[in-house]
Short mmCIF file of C-alpha atoms in Angstrom, two decimals:
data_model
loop_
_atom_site.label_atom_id
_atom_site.label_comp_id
_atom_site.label_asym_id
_atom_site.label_seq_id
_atom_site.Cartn_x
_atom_site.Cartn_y
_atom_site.Cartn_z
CA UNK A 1 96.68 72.58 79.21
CA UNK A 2 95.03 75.84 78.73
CA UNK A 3 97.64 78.68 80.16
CA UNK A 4 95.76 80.68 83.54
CA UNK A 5 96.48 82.82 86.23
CA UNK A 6 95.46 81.93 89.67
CA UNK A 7 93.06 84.57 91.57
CA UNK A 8 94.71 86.55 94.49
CA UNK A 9 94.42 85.58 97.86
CA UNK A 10 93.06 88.78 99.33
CA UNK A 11 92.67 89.14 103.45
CA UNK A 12 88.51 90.19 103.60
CA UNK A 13 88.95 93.95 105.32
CA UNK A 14 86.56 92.83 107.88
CA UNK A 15 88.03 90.04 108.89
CA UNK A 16 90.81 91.89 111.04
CA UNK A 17 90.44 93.46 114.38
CA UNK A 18 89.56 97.28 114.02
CA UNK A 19 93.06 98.88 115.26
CA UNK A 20 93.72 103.07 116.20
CA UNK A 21 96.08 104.40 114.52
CA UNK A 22 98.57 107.15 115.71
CA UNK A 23 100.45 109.27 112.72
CA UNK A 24 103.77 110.93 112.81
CA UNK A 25 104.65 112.61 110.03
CA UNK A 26 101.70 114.26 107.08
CA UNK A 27 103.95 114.06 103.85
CA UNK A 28 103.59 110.64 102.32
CA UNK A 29 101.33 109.94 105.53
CA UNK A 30 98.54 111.09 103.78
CA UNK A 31 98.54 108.63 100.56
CA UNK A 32 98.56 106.22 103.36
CA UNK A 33 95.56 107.49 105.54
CA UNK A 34 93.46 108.12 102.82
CA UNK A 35 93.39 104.44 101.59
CA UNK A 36 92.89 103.33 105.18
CA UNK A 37 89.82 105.51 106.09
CA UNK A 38 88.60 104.62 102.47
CA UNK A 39 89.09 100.96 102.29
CA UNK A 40 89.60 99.36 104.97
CA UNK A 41 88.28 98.97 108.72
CA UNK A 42 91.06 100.76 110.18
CA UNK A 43 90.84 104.23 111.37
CA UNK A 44 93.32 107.04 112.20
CA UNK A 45 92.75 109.32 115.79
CA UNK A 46 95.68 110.89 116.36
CA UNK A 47 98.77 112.47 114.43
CA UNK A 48 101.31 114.88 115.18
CA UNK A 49 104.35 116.84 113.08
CA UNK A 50 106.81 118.75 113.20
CA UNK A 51 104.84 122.56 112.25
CA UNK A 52 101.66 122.43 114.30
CA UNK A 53 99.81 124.29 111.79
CA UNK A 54 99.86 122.32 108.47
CA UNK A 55 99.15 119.02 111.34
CA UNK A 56 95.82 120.84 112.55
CA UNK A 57 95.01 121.06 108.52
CA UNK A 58 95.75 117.54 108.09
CA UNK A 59 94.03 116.36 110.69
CA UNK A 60 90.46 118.13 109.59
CA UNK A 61 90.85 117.08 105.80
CA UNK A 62 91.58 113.53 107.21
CA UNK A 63 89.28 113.46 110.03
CA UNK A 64 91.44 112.83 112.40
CA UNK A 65 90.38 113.86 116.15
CA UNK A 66 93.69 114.50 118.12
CA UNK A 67 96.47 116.42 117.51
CA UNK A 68 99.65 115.79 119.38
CA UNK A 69 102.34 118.43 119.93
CA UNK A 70 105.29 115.65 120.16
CA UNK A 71 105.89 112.46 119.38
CA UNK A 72 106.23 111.71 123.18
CA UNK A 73 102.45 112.64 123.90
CA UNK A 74 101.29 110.86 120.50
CA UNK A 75 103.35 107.51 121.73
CA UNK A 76 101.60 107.68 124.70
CA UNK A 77 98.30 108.00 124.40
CA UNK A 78 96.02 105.04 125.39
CA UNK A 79 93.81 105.48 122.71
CA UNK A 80 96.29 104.32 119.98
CA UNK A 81 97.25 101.00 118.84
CA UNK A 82 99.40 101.20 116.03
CA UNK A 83 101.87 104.16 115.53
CA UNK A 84 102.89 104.91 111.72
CA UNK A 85 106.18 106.48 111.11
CA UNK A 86 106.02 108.70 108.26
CA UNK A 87 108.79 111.13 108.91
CA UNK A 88 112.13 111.72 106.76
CA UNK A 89 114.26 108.53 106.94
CA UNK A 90 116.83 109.61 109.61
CA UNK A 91 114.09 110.33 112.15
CA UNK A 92 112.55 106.72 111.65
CA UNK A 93 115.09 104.63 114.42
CA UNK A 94 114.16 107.02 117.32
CA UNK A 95 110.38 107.46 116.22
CA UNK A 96 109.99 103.59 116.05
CA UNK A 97 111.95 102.60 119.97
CA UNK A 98 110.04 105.75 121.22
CA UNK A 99 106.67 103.76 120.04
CA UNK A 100 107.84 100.17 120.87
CA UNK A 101 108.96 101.26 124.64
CA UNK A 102 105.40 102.68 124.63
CA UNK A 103 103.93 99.82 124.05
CA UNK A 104 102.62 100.15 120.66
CA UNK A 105 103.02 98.29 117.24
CA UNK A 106 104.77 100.10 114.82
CA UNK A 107 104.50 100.50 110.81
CA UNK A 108 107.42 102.21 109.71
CA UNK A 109 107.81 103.68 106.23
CA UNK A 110 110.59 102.56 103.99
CA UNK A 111 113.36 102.26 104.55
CA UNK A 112 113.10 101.46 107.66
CA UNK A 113 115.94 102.72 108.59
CA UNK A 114 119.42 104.32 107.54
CA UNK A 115 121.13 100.97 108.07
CA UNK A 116 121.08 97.73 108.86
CA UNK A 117 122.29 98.23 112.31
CA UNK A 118 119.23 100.37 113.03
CA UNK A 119 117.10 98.34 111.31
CA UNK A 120 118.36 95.42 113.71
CA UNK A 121 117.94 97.29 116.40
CA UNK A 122 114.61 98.76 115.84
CA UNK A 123 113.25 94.81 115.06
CA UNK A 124 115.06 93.80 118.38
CA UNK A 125 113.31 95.91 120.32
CA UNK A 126 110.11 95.37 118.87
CA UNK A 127 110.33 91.41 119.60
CA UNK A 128 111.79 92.01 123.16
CA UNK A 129 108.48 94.35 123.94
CA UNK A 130 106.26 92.01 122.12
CA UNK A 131 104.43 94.26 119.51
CA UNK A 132 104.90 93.87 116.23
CA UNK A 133 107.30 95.67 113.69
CA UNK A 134 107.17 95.93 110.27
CA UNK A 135 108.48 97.94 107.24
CA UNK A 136 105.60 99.68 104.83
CA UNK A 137 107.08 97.82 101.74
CA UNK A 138 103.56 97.87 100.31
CA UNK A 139 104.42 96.04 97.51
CA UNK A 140 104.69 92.97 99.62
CA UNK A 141 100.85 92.84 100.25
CA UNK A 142 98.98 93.46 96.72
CA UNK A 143 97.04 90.93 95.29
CA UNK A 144 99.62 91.27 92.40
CA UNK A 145 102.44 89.99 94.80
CA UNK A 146 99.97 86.83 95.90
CA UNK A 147 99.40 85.71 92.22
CA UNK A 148 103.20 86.31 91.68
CA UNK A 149 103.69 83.34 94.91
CA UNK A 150 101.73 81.30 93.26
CA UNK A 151 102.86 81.01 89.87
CA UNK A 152 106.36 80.71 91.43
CA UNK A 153 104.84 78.18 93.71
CA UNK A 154 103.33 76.32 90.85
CA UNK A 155 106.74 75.91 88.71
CA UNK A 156 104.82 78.00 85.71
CA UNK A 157 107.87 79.09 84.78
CA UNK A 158 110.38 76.75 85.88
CA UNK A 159 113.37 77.41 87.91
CA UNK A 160 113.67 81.02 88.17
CA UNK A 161 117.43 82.23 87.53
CA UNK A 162 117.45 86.27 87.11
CA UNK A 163 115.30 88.80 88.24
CA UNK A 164 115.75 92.62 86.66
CA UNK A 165 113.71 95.18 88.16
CA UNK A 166 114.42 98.97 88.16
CA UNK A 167 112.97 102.66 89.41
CA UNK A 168 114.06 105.71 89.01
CA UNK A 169 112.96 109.49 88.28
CA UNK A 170 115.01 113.29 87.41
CA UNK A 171 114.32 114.54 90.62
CA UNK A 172 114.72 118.60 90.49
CA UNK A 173 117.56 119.52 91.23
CA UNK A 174 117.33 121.28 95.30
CA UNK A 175 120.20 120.94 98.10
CA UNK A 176 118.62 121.62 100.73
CA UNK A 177 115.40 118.45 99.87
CA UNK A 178 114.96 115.73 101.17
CA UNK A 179 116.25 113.76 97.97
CA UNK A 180 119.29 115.45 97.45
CA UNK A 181 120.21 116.33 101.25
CA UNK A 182 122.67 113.88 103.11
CA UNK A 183 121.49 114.91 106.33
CA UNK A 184 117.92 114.21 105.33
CA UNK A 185 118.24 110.57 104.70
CA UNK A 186 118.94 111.40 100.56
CA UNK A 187 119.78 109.50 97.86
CA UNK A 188 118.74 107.12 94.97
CA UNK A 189 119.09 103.76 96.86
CA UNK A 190 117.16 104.79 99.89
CA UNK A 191 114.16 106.60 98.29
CA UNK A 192 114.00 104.17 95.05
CA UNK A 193 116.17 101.77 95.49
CA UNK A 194 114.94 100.11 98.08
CA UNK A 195 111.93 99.08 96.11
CA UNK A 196 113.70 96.68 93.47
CA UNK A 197 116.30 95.26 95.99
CA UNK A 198 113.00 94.54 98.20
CA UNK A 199 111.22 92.81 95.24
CA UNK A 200 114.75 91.17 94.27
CA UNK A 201 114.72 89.77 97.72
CA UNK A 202 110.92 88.40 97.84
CA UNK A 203 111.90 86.19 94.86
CA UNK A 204 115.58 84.88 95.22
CA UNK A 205 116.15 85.82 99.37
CA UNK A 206 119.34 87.55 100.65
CA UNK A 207 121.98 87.58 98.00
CA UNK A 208 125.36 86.15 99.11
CA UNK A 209 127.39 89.05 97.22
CA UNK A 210 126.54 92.37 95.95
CA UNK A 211 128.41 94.22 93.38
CA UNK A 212 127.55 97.65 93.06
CA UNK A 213 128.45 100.74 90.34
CA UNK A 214 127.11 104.09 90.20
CA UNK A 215 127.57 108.10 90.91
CA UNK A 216 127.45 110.36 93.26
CA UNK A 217 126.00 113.78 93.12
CA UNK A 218 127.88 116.96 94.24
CA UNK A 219 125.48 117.39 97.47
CA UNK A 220 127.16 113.96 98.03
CA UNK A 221 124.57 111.54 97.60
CA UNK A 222 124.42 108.47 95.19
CA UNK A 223 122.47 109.60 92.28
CA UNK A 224 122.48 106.27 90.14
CA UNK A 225 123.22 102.82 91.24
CA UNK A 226 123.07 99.54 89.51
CA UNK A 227 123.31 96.23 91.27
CA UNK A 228 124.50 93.14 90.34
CA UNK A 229 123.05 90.30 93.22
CA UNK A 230 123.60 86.77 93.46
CA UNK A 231 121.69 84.80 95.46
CA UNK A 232 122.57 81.28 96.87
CA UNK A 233 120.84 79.49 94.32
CA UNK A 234 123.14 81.05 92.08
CA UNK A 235 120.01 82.89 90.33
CA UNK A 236 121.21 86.75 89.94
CA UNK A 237 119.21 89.57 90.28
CA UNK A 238 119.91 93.26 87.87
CA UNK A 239 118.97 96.10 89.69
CA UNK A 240 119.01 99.80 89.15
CA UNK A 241 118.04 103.17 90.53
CA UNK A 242 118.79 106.74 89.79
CA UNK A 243 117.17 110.18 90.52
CA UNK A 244 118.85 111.66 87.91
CA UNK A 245 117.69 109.26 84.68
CA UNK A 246 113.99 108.52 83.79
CA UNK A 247 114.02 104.51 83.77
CA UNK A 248 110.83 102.19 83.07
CA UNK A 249 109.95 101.08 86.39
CA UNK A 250 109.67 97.80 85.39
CA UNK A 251 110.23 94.49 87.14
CA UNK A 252 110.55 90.76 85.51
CA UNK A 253 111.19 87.23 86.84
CA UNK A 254 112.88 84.86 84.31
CA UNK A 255 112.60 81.45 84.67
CA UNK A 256 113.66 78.28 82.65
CA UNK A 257 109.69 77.58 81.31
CA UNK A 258 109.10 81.12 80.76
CA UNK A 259 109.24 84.62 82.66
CA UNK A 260 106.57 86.78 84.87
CA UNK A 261 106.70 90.36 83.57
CA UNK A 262 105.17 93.41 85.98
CA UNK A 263 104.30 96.41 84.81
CA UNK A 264 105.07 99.68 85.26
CA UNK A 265 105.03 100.57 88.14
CA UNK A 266 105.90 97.53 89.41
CA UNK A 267 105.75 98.54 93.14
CA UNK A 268 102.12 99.42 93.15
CA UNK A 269 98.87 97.75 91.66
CA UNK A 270 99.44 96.65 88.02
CA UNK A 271 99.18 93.30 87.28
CA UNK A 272 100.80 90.76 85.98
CA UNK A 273 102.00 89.28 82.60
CA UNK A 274 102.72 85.53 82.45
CA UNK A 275 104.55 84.32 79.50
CA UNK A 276 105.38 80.60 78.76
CA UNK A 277 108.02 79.05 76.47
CA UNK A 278 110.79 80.52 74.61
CA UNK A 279 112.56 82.06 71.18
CA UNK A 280 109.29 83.83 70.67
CA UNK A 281 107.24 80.96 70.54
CA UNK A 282 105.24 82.10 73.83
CA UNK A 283 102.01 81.39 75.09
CA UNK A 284 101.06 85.05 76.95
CA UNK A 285 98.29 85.31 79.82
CA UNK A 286 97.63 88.55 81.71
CA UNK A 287 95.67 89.31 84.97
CA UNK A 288 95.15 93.36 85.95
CA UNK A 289 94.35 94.71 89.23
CA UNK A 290 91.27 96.96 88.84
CA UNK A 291 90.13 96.40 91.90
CA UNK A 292 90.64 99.51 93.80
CA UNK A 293 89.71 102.92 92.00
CA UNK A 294 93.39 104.85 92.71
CA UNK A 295 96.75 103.75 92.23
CA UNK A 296 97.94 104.65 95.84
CA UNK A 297 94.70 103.22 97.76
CA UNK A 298 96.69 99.74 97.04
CA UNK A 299 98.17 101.03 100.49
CA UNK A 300 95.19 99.67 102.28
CA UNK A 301 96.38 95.96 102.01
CA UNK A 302 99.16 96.88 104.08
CA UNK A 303 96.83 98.09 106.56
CA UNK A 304 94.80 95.38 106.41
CA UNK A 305 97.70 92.56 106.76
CA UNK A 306 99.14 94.23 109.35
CA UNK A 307 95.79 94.44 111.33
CA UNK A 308 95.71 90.51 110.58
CA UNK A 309 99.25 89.94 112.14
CA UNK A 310 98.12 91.64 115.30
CA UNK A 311 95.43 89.86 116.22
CA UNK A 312 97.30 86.54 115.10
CA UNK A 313 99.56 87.81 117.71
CA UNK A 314 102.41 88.06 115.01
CA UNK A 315 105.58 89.95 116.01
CA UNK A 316 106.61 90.16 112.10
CA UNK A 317 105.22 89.85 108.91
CA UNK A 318 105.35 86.40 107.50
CA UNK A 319 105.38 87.62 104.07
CA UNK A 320 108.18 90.50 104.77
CA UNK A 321 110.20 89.00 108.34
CA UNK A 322 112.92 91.25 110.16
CA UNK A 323 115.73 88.98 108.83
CA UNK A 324 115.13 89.78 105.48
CA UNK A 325 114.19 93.30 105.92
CA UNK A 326 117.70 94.14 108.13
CA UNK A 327 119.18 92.28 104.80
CA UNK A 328 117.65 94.28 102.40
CA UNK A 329 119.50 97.63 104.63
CA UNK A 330 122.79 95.24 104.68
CA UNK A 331 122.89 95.34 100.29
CA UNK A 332 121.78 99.19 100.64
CA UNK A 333 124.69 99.28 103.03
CA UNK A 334 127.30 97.55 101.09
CA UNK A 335 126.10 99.25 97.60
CA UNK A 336 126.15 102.92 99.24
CA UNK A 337 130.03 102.38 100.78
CA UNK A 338 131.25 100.69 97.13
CA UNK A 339 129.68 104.00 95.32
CA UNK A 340 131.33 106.03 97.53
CA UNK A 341 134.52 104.09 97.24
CA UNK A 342 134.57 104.05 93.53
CA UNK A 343 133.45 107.91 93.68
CA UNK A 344 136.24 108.94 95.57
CA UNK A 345 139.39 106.75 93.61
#
């Protein structure tokens, strides 16, 4: 049986109902617009941030026709659909209620939260209101991910017992940044982490224990972690982050017929590497995702899925549900208070 990999399952772009997108926040935000004005049916007409200026700036390279002074007026205003939280971390809780008592679906970066309790909270509220909530774990919605399912779907590689995934960076070295800053949401495991405990989760679900080492830096933020989970399966997952260490960025799923390696960066639009058998003797397979000219505009399948959801009338994301994303905040939660623990015996 000659050794393939199945073709993505990719939602056509028009195919989804043509949503308005509000913007708060133009940092990462504008990664994220880009790819939606260039590849997908979605459009952004309204943004707002915190200095006026650089918004007005953003708006005109990104053609975006209203600028809000607050997040109250931006929230508000009839024209939007779909707000996008952008903003630092600690700001996303009150961003996303203000949105979801307006009315409006929200797409909030990651994390989405600080904790799980906010994360809870902010998916409560969304499902009370009736709009739907969802975390911008990209990741979750590149054709890369859908040819991951089905290989996993398809047994090619057996029962899958460990997953080891990892990203990390030296970020420079600045107190008063958002990386290093505790009152600005900083930190290895909430920046980076968050990507291979997310990807951990979409293969082996909520892990029943977490056991966590790593350091903290002297602006009091973890600056390494690495994660031992285990799921109920009894699979395990090997995780690590760190802003302080350069690390591969590298994710692979082993299974008992072979393993799915995902290059680096794993969290974005690779590909993927199937290998089958064992002790060397491997027959290797490898599909690559050229489909989109620029690494980021992989952000548009977000956009596009979560377009999809709303006019399936979907208060979550099937591939990415509030359950699992509150328990991907609970291991953040538990790993963060057992490296500040060990940090200060």
């Amino acid at each position: 049986m000659t050794l393939s990999i199945p073709a993505p399952r990719v939602i056509p772009v028009d195919s989804v109902p043509q949503l308005r997108w509000g913007i708060v926040g133009t940092g990462i935000a504008a990664s994220f617009v880009a790819a939606l004005h260039g590849h997908t049916t979605q459009h952004a007409t309204a943004v707002t941030a915190r200095d006026v200026e650089k918004t007005r700036a953003f708006a005109v390279k990104h053609e975006i026709a209203v600028v809000h002074e607050s997040i109250e007026a931006l929230v508000e205003d009839p024209t939007v659909d779909v707000v996008y939280v952008a903003t630092p971390h600690p700001l996303h809780h009150d961003v996303a209620l203000a949105a979801i008592a307006a009315g409006k679906h929200v797409l909030v970066e990651k994390p989405i939260a600080m904790s799980a309790a906010e994360a809870s909270e902010i998916t409560e509220a969304g499902r009370a209101a009736g709009v739907l909530v969802m975390e911008a774990m990209w990741t979750r919605y590149l054709p890369q991910s859908d040819v991951i399912r089905q290989l996993l779907e398809d047994g090619a590689i057996g029962t899958v017992n460990i997953v080891d995934a990892n990203f990390g960076f030296p970020a420079p070295f600045d107190p008063m940044s958002r990386m290093w800053s505790k009152e600005l949401g900083g930190g290895a495991l909430l920046d980076a982490g968050v990507y291979p405990i997310s990807f951990a989760s979409s293969i082996l679900g909520s892990p029943t224990s977490v056991t966590a080492k790593g350091t903290v830096t002297e602006t009091g933020v973890d600056g390494t972690a690495s994660l031992l989970l285990t799921a109920q399966s009894g699979a395990t997952a090997l995780l690590t982050t760190s802003m302080l260490t350069s690390v591969p960025t590298t994710a692979v799923v082993m299974g008992t017929k072979g393993y799915i390696e995902i290059p680096s960066p794993f969290f974005g639009p690779t590909g993927v590497v199937l290998h089958r058998g064992a002790l060397g003797r491997y027959e290797v397979t490898e599909w690559r995702d050229d489909s989109l000219p620029g690494f980021q505009d992989g952000l548009s399948h977000q956009a596009t899925a979560f377009a999809s959801y709303v006019g399936d009338g979907r208060l979550e994301s099937p591939l990415h549900g509030h359950a699992e994303t509150v328990a991907v905040m609970a291991t953040i939660d538990e790993a963060r208070r057992q490296i500040r623990e060990m940090a200060t015996r």
